[in-house]
XYZ file of C-alpha atoms in Angstrom:
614
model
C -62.492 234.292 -119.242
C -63.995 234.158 -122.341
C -64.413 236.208 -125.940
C -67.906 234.707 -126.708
C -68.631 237.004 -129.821
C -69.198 240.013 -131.589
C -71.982 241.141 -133.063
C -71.780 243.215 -136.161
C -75.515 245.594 -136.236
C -74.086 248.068 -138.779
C -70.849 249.515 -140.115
C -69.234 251.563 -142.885
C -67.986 249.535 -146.515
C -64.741 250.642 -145.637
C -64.723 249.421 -142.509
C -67.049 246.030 -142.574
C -65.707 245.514 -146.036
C -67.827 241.592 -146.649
C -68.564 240.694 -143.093
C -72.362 240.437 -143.113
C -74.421 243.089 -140.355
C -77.297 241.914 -138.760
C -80.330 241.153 -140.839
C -83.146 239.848 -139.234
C -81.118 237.840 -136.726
C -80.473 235.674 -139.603
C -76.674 237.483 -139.766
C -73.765 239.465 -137.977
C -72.702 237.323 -134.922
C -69.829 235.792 -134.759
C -68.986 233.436 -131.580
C -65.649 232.297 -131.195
C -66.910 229.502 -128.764
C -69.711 226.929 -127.981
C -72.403 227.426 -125.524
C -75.853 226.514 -125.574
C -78.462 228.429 -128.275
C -74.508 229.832 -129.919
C -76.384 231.043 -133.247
C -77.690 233.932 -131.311
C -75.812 236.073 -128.458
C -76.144 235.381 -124.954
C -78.358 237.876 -122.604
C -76.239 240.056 -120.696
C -76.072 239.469 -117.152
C -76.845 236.070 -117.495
C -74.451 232.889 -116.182
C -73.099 231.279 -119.301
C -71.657 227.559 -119.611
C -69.610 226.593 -122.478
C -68.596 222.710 -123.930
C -65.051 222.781 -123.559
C -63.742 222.859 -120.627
C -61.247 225.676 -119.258
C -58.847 223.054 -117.925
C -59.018 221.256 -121.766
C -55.310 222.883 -122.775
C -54.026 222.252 -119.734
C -50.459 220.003 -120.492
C -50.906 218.731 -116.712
C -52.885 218.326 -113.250
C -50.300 220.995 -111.829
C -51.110 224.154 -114.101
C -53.731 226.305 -112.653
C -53.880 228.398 -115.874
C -57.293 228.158 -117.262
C -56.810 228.070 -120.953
C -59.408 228.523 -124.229
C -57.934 228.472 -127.771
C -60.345 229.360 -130.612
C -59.734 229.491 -134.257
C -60.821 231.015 -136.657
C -60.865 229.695 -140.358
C -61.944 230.806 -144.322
C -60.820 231.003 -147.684
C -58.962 234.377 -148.614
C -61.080 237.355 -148.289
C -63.519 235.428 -146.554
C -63.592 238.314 -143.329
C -61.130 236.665 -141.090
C -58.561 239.857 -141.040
C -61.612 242.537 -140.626
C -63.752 240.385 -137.779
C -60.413 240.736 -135.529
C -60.105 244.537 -136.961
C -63.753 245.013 -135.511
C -62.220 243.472 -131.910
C -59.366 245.715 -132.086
C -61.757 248.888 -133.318
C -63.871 247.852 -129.967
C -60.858 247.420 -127.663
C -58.894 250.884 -128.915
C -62.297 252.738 -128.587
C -62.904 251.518 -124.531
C -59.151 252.701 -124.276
C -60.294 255.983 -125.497
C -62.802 256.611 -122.737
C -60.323 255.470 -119.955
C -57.793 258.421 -121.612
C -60.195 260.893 -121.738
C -61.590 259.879 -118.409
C -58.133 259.325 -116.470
C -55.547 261.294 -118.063
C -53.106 258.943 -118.011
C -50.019 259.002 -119.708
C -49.081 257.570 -123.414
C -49.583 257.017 -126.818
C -52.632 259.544 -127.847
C -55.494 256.857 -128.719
C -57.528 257.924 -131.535
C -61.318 256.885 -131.896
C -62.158 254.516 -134.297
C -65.270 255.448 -136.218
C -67.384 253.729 -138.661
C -69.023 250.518 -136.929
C -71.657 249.845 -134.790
C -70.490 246.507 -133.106
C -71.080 244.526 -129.718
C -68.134 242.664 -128.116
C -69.345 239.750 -125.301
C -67.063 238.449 -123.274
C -67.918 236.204 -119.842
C -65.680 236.580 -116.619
C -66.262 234.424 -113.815
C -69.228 233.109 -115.852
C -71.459 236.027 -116.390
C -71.780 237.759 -119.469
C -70.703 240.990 -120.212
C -71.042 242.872 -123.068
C -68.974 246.351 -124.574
C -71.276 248.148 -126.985
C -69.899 250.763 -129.964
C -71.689 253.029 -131.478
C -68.982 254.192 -133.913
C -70.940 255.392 -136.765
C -70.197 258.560 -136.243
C -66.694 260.269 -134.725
C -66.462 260.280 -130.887
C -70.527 259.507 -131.335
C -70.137 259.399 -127.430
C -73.080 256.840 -127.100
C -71.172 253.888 -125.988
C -71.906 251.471 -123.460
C -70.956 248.756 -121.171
C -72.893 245.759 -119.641
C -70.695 244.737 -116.524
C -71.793 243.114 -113.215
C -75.328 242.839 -113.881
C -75.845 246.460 -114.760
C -75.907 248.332 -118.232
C -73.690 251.920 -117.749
C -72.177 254.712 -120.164
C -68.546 253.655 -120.709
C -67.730 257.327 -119.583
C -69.588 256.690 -116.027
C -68.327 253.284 -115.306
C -64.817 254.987 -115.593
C -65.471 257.821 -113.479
C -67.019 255.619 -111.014
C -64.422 252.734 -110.564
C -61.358 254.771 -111.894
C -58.358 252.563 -113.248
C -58.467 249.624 -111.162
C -61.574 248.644 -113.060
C -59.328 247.867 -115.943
C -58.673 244.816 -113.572
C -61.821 243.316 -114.191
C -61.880 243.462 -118.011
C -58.614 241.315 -119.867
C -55.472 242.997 -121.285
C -55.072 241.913 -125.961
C -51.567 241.079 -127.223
C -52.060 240.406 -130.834
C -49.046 239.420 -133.135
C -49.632 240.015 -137.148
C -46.212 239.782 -139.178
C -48.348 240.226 -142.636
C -46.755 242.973 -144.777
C -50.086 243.196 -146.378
C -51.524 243.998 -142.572
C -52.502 247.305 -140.967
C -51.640 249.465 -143.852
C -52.979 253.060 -143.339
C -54.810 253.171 -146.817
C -56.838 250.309 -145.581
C -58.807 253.320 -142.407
C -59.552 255.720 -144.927
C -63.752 256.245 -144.551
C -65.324 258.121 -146.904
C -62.131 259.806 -147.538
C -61.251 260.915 -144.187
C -58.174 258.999 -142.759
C -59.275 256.848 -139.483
C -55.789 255.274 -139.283
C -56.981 254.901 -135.290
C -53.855 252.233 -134.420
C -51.251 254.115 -134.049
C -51.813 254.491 -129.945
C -52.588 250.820 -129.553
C -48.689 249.845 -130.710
C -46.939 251.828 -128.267
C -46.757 250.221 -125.205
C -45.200 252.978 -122.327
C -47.952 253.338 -120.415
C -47.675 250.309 -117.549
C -50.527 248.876 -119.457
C -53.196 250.761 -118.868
C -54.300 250.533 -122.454
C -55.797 247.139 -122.142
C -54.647 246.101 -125.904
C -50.956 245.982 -127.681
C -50.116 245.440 -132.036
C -47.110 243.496 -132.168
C -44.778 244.136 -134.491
C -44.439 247.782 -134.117
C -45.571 249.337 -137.001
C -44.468 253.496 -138.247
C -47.344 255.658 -139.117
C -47.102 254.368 -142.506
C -47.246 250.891 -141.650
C -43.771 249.536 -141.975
C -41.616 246.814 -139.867
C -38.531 247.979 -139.034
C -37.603 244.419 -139.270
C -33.538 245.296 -138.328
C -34.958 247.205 -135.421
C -37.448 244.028 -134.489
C -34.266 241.586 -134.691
C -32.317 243.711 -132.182
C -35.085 244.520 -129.578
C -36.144 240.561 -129.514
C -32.626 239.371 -129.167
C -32.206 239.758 -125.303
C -35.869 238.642 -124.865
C -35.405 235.331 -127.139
C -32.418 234.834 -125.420
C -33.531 235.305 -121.658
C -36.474 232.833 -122.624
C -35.015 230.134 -124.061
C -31.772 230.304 -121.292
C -34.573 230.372 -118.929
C -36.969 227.354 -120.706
C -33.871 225.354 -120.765
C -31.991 225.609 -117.999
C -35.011 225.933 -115.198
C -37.776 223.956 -116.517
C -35.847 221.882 -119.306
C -37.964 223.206 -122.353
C -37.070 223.534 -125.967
C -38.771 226.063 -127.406
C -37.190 225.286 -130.363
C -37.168 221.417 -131.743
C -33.516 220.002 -131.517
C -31.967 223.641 -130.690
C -29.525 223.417 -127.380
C -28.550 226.994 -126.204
C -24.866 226.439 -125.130
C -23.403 230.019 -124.512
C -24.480 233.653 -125.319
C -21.778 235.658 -127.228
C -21.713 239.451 -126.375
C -20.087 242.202 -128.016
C -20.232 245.817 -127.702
C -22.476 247.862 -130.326
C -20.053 249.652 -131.144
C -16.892 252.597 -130.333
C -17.817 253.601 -126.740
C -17.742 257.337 -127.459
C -19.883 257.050 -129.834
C -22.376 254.617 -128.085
C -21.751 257.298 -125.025
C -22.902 260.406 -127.618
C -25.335 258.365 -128.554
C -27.421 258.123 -125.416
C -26.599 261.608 -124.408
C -28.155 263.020 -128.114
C -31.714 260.906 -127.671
C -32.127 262.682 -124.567
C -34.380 265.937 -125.989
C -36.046 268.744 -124.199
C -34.438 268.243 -120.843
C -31.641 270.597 -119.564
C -28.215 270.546 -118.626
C -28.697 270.877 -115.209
C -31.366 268.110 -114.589
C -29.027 265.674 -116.605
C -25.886 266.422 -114.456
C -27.918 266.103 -111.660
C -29.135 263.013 -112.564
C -24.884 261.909 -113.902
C -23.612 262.911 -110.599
C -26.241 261.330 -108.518
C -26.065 257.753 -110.342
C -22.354 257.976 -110.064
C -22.424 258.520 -106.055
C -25.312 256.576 -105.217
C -23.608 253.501 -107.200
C -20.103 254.842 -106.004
C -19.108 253.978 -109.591
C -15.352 255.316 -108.729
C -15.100 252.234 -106.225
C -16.327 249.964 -108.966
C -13.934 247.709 -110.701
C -15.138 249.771 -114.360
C -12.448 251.206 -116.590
C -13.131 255.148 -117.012
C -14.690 254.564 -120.696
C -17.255 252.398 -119.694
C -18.471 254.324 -116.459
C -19.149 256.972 -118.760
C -20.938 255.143 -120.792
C -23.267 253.024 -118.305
C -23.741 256.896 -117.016
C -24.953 258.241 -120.145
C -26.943 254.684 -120.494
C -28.583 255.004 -116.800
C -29.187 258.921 -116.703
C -31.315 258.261 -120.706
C -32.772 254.998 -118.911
C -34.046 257.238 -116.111
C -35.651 260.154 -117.992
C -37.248 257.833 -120.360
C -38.605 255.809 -117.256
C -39.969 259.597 -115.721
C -40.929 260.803 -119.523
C -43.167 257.678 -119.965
C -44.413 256.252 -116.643
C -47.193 258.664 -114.767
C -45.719 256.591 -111.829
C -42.343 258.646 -112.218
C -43.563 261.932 -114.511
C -43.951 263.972 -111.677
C -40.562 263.804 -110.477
C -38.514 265.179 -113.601
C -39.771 268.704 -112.197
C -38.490 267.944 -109.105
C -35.048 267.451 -109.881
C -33.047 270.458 -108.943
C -29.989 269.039 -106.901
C -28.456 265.976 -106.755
C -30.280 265.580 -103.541
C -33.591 265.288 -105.432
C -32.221 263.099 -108.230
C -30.983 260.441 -105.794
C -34.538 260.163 -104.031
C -35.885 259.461 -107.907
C -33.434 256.909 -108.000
C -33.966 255.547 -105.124
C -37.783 255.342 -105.634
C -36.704 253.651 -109.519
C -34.494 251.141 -107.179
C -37.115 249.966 -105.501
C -39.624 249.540 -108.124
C -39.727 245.948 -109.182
C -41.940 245.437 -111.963
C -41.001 245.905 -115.889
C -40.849 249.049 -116.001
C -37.539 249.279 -114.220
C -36.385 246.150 -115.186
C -33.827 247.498 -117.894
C -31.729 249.992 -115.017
C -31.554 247.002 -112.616
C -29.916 244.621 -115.202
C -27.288 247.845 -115.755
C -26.618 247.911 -112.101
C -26.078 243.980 -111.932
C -23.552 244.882 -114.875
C -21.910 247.188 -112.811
C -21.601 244.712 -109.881
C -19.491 242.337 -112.642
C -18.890 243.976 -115.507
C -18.062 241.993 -118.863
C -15.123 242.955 -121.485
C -15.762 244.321 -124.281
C -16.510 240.925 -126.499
C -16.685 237.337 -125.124
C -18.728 234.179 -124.140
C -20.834 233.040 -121.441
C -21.841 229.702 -120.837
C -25.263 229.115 -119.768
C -24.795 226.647 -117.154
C -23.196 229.745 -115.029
C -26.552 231.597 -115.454
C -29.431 231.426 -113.247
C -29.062 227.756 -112.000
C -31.700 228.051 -108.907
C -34.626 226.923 -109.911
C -36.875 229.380 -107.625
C -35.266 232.417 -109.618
C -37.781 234.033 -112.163
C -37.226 235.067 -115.836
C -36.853 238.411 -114.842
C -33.838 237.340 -112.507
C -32.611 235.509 -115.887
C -32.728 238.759 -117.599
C -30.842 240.698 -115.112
C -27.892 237.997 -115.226
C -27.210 239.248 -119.333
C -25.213 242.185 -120.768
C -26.884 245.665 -120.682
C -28.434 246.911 -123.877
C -25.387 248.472 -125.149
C -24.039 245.187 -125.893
C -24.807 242.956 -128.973
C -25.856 239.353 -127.873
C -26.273 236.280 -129.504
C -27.115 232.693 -128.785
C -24.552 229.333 -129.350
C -26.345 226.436 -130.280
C -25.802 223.315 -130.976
C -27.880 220.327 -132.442
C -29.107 216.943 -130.813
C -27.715 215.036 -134.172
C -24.123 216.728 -134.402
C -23.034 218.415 -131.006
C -19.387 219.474 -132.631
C -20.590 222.260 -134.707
C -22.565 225.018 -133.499
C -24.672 227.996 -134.670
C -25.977 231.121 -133.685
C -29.302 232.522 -133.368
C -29.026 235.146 -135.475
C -28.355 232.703 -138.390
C -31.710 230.236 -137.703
C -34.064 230.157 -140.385
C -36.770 232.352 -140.909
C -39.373 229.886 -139.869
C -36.984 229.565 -136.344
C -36.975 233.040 -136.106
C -40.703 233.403 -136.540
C -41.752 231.002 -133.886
C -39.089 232.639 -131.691
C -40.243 236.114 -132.141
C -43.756 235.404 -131.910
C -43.676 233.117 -128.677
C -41.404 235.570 -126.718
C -43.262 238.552 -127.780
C -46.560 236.968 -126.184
C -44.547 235.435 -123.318
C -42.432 238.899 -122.726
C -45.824 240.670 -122.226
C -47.492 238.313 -120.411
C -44.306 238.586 -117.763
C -44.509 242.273 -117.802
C -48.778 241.936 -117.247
C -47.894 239.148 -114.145
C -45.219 241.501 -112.782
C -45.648 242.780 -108.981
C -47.676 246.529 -108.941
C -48.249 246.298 -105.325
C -45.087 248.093 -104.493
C -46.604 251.013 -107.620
C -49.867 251.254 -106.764
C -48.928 251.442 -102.568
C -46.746 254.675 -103.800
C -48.867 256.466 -106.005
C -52.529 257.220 -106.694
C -52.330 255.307 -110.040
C -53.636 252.208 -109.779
C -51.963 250.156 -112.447
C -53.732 247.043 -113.205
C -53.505 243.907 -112.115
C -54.909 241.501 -114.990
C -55.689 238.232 -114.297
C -57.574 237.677 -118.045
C -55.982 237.748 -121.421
C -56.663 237.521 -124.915
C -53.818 236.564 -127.437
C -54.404 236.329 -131.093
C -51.785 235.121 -133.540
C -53.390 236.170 -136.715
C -52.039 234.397 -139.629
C -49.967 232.361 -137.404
C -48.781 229.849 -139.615
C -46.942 232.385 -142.087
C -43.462 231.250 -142.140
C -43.389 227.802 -140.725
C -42.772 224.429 -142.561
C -46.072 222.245 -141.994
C -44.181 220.752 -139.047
C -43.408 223.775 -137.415
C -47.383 224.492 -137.729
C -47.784 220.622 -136.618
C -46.165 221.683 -133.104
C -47.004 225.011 -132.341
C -50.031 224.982 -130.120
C -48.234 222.277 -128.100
C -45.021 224.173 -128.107
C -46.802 227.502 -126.948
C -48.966 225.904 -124.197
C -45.513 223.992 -122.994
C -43.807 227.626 -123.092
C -46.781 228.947 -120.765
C -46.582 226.287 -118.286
C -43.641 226.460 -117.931
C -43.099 230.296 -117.422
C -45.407 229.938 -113.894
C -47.338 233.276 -113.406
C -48.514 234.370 -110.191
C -51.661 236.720 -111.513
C -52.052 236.040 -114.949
C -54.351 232.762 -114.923
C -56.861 232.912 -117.258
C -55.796 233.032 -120.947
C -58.455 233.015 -124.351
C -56.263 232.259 -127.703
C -57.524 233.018 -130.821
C -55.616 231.849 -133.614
C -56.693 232.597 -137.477
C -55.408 230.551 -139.944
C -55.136 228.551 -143.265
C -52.641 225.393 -141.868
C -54.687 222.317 -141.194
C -52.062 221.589 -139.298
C -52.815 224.283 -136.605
C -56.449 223.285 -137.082
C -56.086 219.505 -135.806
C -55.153 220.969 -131.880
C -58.597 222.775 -131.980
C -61.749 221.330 -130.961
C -64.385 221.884 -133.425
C -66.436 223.075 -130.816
C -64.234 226.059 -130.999
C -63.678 227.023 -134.697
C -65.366 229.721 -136.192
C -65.660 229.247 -139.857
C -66.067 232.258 -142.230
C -67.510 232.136 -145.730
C -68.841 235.214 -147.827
C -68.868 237.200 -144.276
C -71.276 234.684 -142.200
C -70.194 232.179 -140.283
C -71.310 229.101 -141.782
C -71.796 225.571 -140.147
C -69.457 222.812 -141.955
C -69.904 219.086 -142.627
C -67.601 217.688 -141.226
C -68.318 217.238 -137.401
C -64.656 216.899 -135.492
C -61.914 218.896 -136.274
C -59.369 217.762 -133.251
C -57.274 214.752 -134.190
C -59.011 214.561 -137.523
C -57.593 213.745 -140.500
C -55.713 216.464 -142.612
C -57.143 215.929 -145.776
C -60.889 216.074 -144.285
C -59.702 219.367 -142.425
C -58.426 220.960 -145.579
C -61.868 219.282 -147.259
C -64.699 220.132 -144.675
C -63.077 223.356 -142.940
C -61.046 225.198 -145.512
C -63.280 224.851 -148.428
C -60.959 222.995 -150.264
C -62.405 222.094 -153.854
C -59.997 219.399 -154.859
C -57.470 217.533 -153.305
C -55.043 218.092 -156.691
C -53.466 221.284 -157.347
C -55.421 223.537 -160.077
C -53.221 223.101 -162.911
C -53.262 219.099 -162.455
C -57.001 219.446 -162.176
C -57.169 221.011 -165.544
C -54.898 218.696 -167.020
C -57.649 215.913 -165.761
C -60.418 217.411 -166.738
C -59.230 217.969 -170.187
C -58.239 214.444 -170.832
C -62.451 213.387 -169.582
C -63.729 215.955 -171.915
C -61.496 214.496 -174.211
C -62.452 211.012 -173.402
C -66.386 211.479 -174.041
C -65.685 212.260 -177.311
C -62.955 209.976 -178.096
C -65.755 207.437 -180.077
C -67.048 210.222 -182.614
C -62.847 211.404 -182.781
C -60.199 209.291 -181.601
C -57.190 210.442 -180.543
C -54.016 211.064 -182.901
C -50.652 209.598 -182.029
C -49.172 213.062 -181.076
C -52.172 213.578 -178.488
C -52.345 209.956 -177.246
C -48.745 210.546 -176.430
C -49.203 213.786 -174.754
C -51.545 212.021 -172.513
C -49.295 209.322 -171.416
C -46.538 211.487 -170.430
C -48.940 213.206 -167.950
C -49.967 210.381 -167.095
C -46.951 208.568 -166.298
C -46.136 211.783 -163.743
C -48.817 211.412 -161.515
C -48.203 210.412 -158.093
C -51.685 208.451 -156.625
C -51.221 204.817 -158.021
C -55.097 204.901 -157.559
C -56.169 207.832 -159.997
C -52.729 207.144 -162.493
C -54.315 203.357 -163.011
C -57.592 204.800 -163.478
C -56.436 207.378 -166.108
C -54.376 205.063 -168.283
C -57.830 202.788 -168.265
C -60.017 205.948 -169.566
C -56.731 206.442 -172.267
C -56.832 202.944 -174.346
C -60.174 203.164 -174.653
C -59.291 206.563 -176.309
C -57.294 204.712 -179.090
């Protein structure tokens, strides 16, 4: 699976902002890859070929992952940040149609307006193509090219329901600029378009075929305290899991040694806690739903002191309406609860459920099996040591959410001290997050529907193609850090072994020439004043920095700007040094710049140019 392009035909300022619309067929397409005849867009329908090969990223013979990484690259303000706005516009809008079509259950997703785009993509190697006409608001004249066949997006829903979403490819993107998403940047003509909010919830057993990551508030904000917490037990569960299974650092010279685990907090409190977030429901469908956990668990034969039985209860019975509240899979049921009879069969049918949706009860139940005092340690080499256990098994194996966790680690250079994963760096912490959002998803996408989809009319889907985009993924990250991280990712993927997922398209943008050098050139897309431009210099992968930086980033100088001008003054200087030579005092200013610059080459040259000043 591929994303081949988009083609811009006509948009709104507000929403194109410099990206250049067609003209002519001189402008407006963008292709993220290289296939024959690439300056214009392939013919729908047709079987497409492209020069690097699927199996290029691959670390090994073993991996049957097909994977394509594409970057994209430009100066500041160049279009970068609005081409993958247009992908996400096209993306939120298709997950519109399947909404309004199906009904299903989740964030509301607004239509994106103002844009009159084409998205091409190639499965199996045929093209497709997803047409928008967004000029206007819920225009309704939208289209898809799938399987050899043009169709309304509206009748290819209502003809192959939600299982078609198994044909298409599920997004995850991951943007950690403040600058990013902010709602005053969707206001067209005037009239707020702010269409994102229903693309960063993610409740809905991924039906919406694209996520945001970080969450963002209607207003655009990071709860970055909030982010920390929620990624803990999924950093944690990935790296125990990367180490101890496949013998992976995820981080460079970073040893997980124990996890230490603490309660949140007083467990009253933590037990009011659960018990107030649970709105709209009544008293009786809640002690149903206390009394049947507690008997179908026979929690009073459980080795739990009374304290924390009532607050795993209050913790399972919240768990369970959220599950029913979010999940058409389980919605249905809430009604039905009116005896503890009826809550135990929802219980049951949660029990058996094995994908990610239930994943969070079944690690409380393992907790109940051996529960954990209120603070301690646990060493890693007593979790998850068979190698044919999953990373879902991993996450079962650590302390419910009502716990704080952290990781010990210690370093390859001085194994006596340790540290905790809370206190890495923010550069640690940013490859951490960012990896084990991607890989946490991509779990959740590869986890087993078949036992869903047998029990319901639903349908969930089963994708075998995703896109990832890190946009602006070097933000954070010392240059080695950026040096590693394509390697480090694809090492992550191999090693997590998915079952369904097995074709994956990353698109990267970026300013690190770093990042660059992993990327065939073949497969760079190079922005400048809204077109994509051809560059000089022929081979970005393996190529020197300084050429990448040159030839692909529009670098003008090699110095920074304030050295430049320093150089440039003292030529000016120089061609009139025979009608004016210099004074003492400026002669002497020279030299002392001189004397601080660091290429022997240019400093030699420079004190030449200055005698002759004298």
């Amino acid at each position: 699976m591929h994303i081949i392009g988009i083609e811009l035909i006509d948009g709104e300022k507000d929403v194109i902002k410099n990206l250049c619309k067609k003209d002519n067929n001189t402008e407006g397409w963008f292709p993220f890859v290289e296939y024959r005849n690439k300056e214009n867009p392939p013919e729908p329908g047709s079987t497409i070929a492209f020069s690097v090969d699927s199996s290029f990223y691959r670390l090994d013979d073993k991996s049957d992952i097909d994977i394509t990484i594409s970057c994209i690259v430009g100066k500041n303000g160049s279009g970068k940040s609005t081409l993958l706005d247009l992908l996400y516009r096209i993306l939120n809008n298709v997950a519109y149609y399947y909404q309004a079509e199906t009904g299903y259950e989740g964030c509301k997703i607004e239509y994106a307006c103002g844009f009159n785009a084409n998205l091409y993509f190639e499965v199996d190697n045929q093209v497709n193509v997803i047409k928008i006409n967004a000029m206007e608001e819920d225009s309704q004249k939208d289209t898809i090219f799938y399987d050899g066949s043009g169709i309304s997006i509206s009748d290819f829903i209502k003809k192959k329901g939600l299982s078609s979403l198994s044909q298409f490819f599920y997004t995850v993107v991951t943007n950690y600029s403040a600058y990013s998403f902010n709602p005053e940047d969707y206001v067209i003509n005037g009239k707020d378009n702010y269409y994102l909010n229903g693309i960063f919830h993610k409740n809905d057993g991924y039906i919406t075929p694209i996520v945001l990551l970080p969450f963002r508030d209607w207003r655009g904000i990071i709860d970055i305290e909030n982010e920390r917490t929620l990624a803990k037990q999924r950093i944690i569960s990935l790296i125990i899991y990367l180490y101890n299974v496949k013998g992976t650092l995820l981080v460079e010279n970073r040893k997980p040694t124990s996890i230490v685990y603490k309660l949140k907090g007083d467990i009253k409190d933590l037990t009011k806690e659960y018990r107030d977030k649970i709105e709209n429901i009544s008293d009786n469908v809640i002690s149903f739903l206390n009394n049947a956990w507690e008997e179908y668990l026979d929690l009073n034969g459980q080795n739990l002191i009374n304290d924390i039985k009532q607050l795993t209860l209050s913790y399972l019975v919240y768990k369970t309406i959220k599950i029913c509240k979010n999940y058409k899979l389980f919605t249905e049921e809430l009604s039905d609860i009116t005896s503890k009879e009826k809550a135990i069969e929802i219980i049951e049918k949660i029990r058996n459920d094995k994908s990610h949706m239930t994943l969070k009860i079944r690690q409380c139940i393992e907790f109940i099996k051996s529960p954990l005092d209120q603070e301690g340690i646990i060493n890693i080499s007593e979790v998850l040591p068979d190698e044919e256990k999953s990373l879902d098994a991993l996450f079962l194996e650590l302390p419910p959410s009502f716990y704080n966790c952290d990781l010990q680690f210690y370093s390859n250079d001085n194994q006596s001290e340790t540290f905790l994963l809370s206190k890495m760096s923010s550069g640690e912490l940013q490859l951490l997050n960012s990896f084990s959002y991607v890989l946490y998803h991509l779990n959740n996408l590869d986890s087993d529907k078949q036992n869903i989809n047998k029990n319901s009319n639903i349908n969930y889907p089963s994708y075998n193609n995703v896109t990832i985009v890190f946009d602006e993924a070097e933000l954070y990250l010392h240059p080695e850090y950026q040096r590693i991280y394509v390697y480090r990712f694809l090492e992550a993927i191999k090693a997590c072994v998915f079952e369904n997922v097995k074709k994956i398209h990353v698109i990267i943008a970026t300013h690190s020439p770093y990042l660059l050098s992993d990327i065939v050139s073949d497969n760079v897309l190079h922005l400048d004043n809204g077109s994509a431009v051809k560059t000089q210099c022929e081979e970005t992968f393996c190529a020197n920095i300084y050429d990448i930086l040159e030839h692909q980033f529009f670098l003008e100088s090699a110095v920074g700007k304030f050295a430049e001008e320093k150089i440039r003054n003292l030529l000016e200087q120089s061609e009139s040094s025979s009608e004016k030579p210099l004074s003492n005092d400026e002669y002497e200013y020279y030299q002392k710049f001189i004397n601080k610059i660091g290429d022997k080459y240019l400093k030699k040259s420079l004190e030449c140019i200055l005698k002759k000043m004298r």
